[in-house]
PDB file of C-alpha atoms in Angstrom:
ATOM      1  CA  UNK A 857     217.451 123.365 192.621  1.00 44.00           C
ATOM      2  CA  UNK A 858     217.584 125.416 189.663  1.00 55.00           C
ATOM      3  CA  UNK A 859     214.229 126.624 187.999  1.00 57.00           C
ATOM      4  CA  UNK A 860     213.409 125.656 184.659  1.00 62.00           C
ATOM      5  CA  UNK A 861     212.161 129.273 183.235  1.00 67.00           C
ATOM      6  CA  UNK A 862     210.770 129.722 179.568  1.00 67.00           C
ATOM      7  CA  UNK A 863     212.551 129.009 176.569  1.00 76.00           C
ATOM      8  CA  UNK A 864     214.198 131.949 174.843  1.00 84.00           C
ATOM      9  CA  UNK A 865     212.479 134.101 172.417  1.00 83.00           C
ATOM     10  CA  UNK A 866     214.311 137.290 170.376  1.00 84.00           C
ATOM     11  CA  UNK A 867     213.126 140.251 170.495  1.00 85.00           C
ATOM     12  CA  UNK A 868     211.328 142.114 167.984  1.00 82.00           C
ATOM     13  CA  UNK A 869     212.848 145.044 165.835  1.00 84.00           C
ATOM     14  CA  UNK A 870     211.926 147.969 166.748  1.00 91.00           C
ATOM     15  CA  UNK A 871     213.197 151.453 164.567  1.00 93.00           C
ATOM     16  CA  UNK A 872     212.984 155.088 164.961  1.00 98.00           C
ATOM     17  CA  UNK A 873     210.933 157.475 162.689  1.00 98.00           C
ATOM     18  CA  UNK A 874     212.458 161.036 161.407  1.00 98.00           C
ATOM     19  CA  UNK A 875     210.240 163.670 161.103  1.00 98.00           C
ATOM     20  CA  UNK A 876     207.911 162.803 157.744  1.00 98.00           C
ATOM     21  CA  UNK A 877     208.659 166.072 156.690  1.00 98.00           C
ATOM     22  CA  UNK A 878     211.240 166.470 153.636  1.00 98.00           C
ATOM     23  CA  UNK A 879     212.729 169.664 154.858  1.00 98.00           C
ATOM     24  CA  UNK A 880     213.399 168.180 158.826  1.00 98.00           C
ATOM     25  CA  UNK A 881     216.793 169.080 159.086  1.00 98.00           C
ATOM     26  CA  UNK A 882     219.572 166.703 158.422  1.00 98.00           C
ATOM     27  CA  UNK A 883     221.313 166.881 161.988  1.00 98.00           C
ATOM     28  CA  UNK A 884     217.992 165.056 163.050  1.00 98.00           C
ATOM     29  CA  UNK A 885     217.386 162.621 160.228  1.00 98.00           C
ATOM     30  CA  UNK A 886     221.020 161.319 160.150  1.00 98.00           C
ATOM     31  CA  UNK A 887     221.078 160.766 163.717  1.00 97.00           C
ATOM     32  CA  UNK A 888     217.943 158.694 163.911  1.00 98.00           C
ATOM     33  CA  UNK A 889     219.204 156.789 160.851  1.00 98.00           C
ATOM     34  CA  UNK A 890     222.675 156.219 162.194  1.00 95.00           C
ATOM     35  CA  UNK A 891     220.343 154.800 165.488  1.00 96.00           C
ATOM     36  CA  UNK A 892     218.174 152.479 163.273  1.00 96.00           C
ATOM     37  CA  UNK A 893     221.695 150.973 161.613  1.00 94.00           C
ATOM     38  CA  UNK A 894     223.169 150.268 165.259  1.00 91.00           C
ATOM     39  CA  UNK A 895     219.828 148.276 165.767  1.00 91.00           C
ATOM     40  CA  UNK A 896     220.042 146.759 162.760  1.00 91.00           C
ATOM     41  CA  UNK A 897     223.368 145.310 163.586  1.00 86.00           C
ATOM     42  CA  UNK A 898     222.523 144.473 167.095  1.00 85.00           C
ATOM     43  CA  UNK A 899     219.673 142.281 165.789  1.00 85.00           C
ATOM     44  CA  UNK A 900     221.915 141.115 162.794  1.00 86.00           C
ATOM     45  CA  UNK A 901     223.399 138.482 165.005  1.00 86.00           C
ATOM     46  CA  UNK A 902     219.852 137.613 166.497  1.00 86.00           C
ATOM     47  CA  UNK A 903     218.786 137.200 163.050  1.00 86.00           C
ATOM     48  CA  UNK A 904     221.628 135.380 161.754  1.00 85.00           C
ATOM     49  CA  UNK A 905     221.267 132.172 164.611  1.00 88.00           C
ATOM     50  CA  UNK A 906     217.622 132.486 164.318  1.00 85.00           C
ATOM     51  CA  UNK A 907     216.744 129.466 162.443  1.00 84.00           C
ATOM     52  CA  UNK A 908     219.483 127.467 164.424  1.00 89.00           C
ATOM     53  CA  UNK A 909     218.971 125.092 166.444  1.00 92.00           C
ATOM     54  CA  UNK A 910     220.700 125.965 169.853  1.00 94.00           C
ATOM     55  CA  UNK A 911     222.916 123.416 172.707  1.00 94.00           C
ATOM     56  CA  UNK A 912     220.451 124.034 175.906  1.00 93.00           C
ATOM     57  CA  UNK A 913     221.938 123.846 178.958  1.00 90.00           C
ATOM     58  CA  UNK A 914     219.504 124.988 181.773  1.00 87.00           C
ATOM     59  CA  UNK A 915     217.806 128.426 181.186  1.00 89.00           C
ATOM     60  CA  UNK A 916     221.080 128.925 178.947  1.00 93.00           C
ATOM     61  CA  UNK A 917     220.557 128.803 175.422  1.00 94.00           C
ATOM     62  CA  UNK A 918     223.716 128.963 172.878  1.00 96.00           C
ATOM     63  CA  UNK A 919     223.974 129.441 169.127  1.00 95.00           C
ATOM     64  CA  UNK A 920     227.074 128.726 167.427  1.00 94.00           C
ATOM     65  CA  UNK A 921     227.779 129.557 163.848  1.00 93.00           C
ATOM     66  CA  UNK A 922     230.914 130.086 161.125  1.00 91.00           C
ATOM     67  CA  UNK A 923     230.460 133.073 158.653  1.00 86.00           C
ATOM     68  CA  UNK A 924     232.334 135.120 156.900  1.00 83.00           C
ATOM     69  CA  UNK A 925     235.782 133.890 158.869  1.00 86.00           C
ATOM     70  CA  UNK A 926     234.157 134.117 162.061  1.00 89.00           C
ATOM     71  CA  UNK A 927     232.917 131.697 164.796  1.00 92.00           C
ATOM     72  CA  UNK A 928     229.767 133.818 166.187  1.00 93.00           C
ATOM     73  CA  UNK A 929     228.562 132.257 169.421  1.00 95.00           C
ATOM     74  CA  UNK A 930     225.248 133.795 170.807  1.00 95.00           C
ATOM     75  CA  UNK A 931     224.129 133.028 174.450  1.00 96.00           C
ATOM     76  CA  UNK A 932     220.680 133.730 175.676  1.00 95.00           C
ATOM     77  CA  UNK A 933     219.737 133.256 179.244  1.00 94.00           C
ATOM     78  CA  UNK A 934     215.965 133.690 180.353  1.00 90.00           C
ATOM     79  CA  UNK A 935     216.365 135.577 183.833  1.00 91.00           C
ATOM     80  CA  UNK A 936     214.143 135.522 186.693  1.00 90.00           C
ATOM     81  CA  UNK A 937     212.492 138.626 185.958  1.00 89.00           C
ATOM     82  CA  UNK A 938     211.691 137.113 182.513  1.00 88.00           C
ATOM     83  CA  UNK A 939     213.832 138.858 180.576  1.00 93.00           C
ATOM     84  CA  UNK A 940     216.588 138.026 177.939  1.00 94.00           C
ATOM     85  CA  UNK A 941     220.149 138.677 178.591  1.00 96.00           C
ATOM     86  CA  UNK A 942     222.485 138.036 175.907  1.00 96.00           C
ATOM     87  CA  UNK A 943     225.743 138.046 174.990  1.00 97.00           C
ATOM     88  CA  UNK A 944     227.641 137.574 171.454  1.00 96.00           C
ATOM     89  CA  UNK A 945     231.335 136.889 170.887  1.00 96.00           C
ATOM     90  CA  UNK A 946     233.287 136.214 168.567  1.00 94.00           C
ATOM     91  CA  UNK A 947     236.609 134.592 166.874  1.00 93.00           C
ATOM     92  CA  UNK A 948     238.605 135.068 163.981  1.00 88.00           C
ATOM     93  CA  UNK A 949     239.182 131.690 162.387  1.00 84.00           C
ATOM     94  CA  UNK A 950     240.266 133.179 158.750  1.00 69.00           C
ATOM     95  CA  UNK A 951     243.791 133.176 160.425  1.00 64.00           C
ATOM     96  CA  UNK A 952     245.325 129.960 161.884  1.00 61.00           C
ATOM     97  CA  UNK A 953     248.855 130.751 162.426  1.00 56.00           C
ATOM     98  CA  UNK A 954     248.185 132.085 165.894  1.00 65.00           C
ATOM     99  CA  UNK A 955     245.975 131.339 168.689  1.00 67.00           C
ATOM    100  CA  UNK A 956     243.483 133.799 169.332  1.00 80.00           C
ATOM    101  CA  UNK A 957     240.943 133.751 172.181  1.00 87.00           C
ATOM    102  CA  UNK A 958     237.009 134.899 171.248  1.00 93.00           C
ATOM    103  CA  UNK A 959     236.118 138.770 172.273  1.00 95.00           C
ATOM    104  CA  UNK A 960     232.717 139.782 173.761  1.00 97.00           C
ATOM    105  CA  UNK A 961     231.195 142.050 170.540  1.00 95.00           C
ATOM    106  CA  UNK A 962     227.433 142.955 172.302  1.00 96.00           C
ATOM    107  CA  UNK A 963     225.738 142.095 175.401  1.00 97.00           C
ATOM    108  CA  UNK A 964     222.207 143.051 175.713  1.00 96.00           C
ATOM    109  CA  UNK A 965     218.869 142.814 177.948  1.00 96.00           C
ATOM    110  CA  UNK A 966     215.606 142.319 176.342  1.00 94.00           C
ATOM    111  CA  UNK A 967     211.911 141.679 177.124  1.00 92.00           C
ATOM    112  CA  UNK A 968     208.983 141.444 175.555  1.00 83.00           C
ATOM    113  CA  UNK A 969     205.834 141.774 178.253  1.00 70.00           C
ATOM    114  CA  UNK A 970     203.266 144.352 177.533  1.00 61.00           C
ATOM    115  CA  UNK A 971     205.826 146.040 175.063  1.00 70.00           C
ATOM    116  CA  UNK A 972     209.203 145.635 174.230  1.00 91.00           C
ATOM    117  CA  UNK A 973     212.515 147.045 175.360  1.00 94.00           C
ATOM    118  CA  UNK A 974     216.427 146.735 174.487  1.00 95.00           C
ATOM    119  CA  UNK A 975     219.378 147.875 175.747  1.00 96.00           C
ATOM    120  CA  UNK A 976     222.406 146.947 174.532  1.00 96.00           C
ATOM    121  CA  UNK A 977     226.420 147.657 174.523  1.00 97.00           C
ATOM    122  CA  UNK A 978     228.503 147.487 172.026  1.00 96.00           C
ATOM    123  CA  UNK A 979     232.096 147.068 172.761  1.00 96.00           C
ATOM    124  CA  UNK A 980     235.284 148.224 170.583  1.00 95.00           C
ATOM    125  CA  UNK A 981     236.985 145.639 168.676  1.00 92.00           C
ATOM    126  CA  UNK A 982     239.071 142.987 170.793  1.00 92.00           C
ATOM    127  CA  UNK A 983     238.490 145.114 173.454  1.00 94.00           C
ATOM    128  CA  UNK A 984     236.153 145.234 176.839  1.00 95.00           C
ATOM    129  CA  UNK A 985     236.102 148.910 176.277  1.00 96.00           C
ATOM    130  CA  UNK A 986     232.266 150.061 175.871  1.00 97.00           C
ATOM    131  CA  UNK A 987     231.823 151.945 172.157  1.00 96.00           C
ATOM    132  CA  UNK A 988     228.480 152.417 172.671  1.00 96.00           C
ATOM    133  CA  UNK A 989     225.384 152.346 175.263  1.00 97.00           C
ATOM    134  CA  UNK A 990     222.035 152.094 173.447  1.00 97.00           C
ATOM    135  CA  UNK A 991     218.529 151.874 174.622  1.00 97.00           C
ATOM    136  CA  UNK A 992     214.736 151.455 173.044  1.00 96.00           C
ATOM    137  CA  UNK A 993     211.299 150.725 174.473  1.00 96.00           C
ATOM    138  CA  UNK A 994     207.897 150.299 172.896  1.00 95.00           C
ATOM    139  CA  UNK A 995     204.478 150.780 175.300  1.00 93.00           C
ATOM    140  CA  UNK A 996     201.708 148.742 174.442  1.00 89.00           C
ATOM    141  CA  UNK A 997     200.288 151.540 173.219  1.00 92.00           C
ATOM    142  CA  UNK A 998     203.179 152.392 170.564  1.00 93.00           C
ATOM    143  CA  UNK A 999     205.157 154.879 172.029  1.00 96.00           C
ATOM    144  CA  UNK A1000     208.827 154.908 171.526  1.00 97.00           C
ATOM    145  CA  UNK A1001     211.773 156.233 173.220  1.00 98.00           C
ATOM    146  CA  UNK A1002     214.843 155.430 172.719  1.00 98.00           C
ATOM    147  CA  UNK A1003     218.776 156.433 173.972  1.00 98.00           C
ATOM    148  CA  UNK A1004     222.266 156.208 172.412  1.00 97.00           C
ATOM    149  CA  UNK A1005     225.504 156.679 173.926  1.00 98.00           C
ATOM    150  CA  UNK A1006     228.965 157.346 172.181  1.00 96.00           C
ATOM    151  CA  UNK A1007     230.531 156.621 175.644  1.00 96.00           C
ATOM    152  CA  UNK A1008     234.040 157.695 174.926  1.00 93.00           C
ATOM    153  CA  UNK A1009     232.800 160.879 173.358  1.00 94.00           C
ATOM    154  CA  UNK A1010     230.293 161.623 176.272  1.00 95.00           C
ATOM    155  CA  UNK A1011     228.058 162.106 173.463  1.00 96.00           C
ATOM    156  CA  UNK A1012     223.852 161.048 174.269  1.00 98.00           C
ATOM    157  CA  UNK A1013     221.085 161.584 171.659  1.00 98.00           C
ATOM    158  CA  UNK A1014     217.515 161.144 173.025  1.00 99.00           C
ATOM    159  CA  UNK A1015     214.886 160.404 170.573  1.00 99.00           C
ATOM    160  CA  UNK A1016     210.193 159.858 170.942  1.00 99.00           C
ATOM    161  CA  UNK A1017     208.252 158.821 168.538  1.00 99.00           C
ATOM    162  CA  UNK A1018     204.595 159.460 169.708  1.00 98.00           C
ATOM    163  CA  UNK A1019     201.632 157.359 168.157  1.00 98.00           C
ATOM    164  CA  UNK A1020     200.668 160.617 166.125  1.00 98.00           C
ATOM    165  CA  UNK A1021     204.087 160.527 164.194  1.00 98.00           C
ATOM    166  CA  UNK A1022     204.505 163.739 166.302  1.00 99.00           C
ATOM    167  CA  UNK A1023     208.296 163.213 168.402  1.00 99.00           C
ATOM    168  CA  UNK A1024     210.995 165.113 169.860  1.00 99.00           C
ATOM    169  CA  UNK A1025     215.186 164.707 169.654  1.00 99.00           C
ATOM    170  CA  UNK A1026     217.517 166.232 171.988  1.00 99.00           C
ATOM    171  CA  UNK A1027     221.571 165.515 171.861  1.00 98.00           C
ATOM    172  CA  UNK A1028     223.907 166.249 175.259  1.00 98.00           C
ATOM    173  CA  UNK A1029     227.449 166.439 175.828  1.00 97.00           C
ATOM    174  CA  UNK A1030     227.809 164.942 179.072  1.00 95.00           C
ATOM    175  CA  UNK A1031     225.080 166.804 181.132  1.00 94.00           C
ATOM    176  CA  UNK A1032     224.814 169.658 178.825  1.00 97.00           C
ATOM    177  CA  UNK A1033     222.325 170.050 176.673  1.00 98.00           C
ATOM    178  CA  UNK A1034     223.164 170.511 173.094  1.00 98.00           C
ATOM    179  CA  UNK A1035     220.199 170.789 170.631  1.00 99.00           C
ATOM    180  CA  UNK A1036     216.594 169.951 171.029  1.00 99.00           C
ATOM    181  CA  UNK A1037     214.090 169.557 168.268  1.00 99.00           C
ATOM    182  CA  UNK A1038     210.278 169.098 168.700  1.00 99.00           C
ATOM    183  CA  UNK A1039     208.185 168.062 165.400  1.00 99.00           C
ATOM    184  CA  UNK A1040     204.281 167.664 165.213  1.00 99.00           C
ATOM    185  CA  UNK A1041     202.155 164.706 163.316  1.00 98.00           C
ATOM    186  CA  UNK A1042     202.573 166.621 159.975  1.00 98.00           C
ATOM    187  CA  UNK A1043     206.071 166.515 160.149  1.00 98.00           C
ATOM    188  CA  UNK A1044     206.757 170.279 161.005  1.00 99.00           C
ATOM    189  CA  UNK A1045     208.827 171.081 163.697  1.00 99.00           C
ATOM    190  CA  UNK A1046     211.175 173.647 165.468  1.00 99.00           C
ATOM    191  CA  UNK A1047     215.024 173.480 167.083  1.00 99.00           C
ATOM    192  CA  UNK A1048     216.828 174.881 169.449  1.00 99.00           C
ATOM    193  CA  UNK A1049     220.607 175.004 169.957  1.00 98.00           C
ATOM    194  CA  UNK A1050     223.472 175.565 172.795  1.00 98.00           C
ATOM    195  CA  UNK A1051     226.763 175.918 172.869  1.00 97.00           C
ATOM    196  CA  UNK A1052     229.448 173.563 175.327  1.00 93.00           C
ATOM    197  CA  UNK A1053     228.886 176.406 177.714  1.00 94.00           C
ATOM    198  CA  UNK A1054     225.270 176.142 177.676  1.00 94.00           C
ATOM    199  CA  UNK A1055     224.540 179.136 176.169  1.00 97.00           C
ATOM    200  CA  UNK A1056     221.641 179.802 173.230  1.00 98.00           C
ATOM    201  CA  UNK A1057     223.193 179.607 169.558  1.00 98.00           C
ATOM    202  CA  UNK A1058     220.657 179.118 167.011  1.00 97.00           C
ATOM    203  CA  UNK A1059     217.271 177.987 166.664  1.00 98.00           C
ATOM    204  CA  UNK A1060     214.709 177.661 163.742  1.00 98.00           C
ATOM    205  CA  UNK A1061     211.906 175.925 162.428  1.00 98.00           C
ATOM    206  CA  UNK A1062     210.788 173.617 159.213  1.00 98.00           C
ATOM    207  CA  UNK A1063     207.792 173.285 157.840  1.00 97.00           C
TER     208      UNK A1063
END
């Protein structure tokens, strides 16, 4: 017999801070903003079925809208560990002179005990290829880390956000590491950076 779990519940937003400083270099600020748009999208489709009343059937839950020449179905399943997984695809209907079949857009894990974290992929357009791999958490206490992936690039950027508005930001290319930047409550902060090759190439600070 299947267990009946808890209905499904979306996850809160979460988004990165940049250093508060206005001289933080824009390597780092662009990054974390480019992050906080990803998000944004991710939870775009959350947001969009929100208010929608969704077809139940068992711990699945499924959202089904039309917009903007799309049909966007959303599927949430509560899992035995209690969290979320979901998955969104979708299907151009703005064209009806061929049959096309829907194409997995996001799938994503989420929970929401003692904290909150997401990770999510991203897949390229009508395509099960993986664009990007992206990951944030929130302790109970505030902290927040947080990954992202440009998978075909090999590219990772690592960002914290302490409870002090103090954080750190470090970007690899596949193993290597690439830059690192550590900034304190004020905003202040110093980087470091390597070449491919791992070798020492620049470093500086901003105050």
């Amino acid at each position: 017999m299947d267990v009946e779990l808890a209905p499904v519940s979306f996850p809160q937003s979460i988004q990165l801070k940049a250093p508060s400083s206005p001289h933080a270099p824009s390597r780092i600020t662009a990054s974390i903003a480019t992050f906080n748009d990803f998000m944004k999208n991710a939870q775009l489709y959350l947001n969009t079925i929100s208010k929608i009343e969704p077809t139940v059937d068992g711990n699945d839950y499924v959202w089904a809208i039309q917009l903007q020449g799309k049909q966007i179905t959303v599927t949430g399943t509560r899992q035995q560990d209690d969290s979320i997984a979901w998955e969104v695809s979708l299907l151009d209907i703005g064209d009806q002179s061929e049959e096309q079949d829907p194409w997995v857009a996001l799938q994503g894990t989420t929970t929401d005990n003692a904290g909150s974290s997401q990770e999510w992929l991203i897949f390229q357009e009508n395509s099960t290829a993986i664009f990007v791999r992206m990951s944030i958490t929130k302790s109970s206490d505030g902290l927040v880390s947080a990954a992202i992936e440009d998978v075909s690039l090999q590219l990772k950027q690592t960002v914290l956000n302490n409870v002090d508005d103090s954080g750190e930001y470090r970007e690899f290319a596949g193993q290597v590491k690439m830059y690192e930047a550590l900034w304190a409550s004020d905003g202040s902060g110093h980087y470091t950076a390597w070449t491919e090759a791992g070798e020492f190439s620049d470093e500086g600070g901003w105050e």
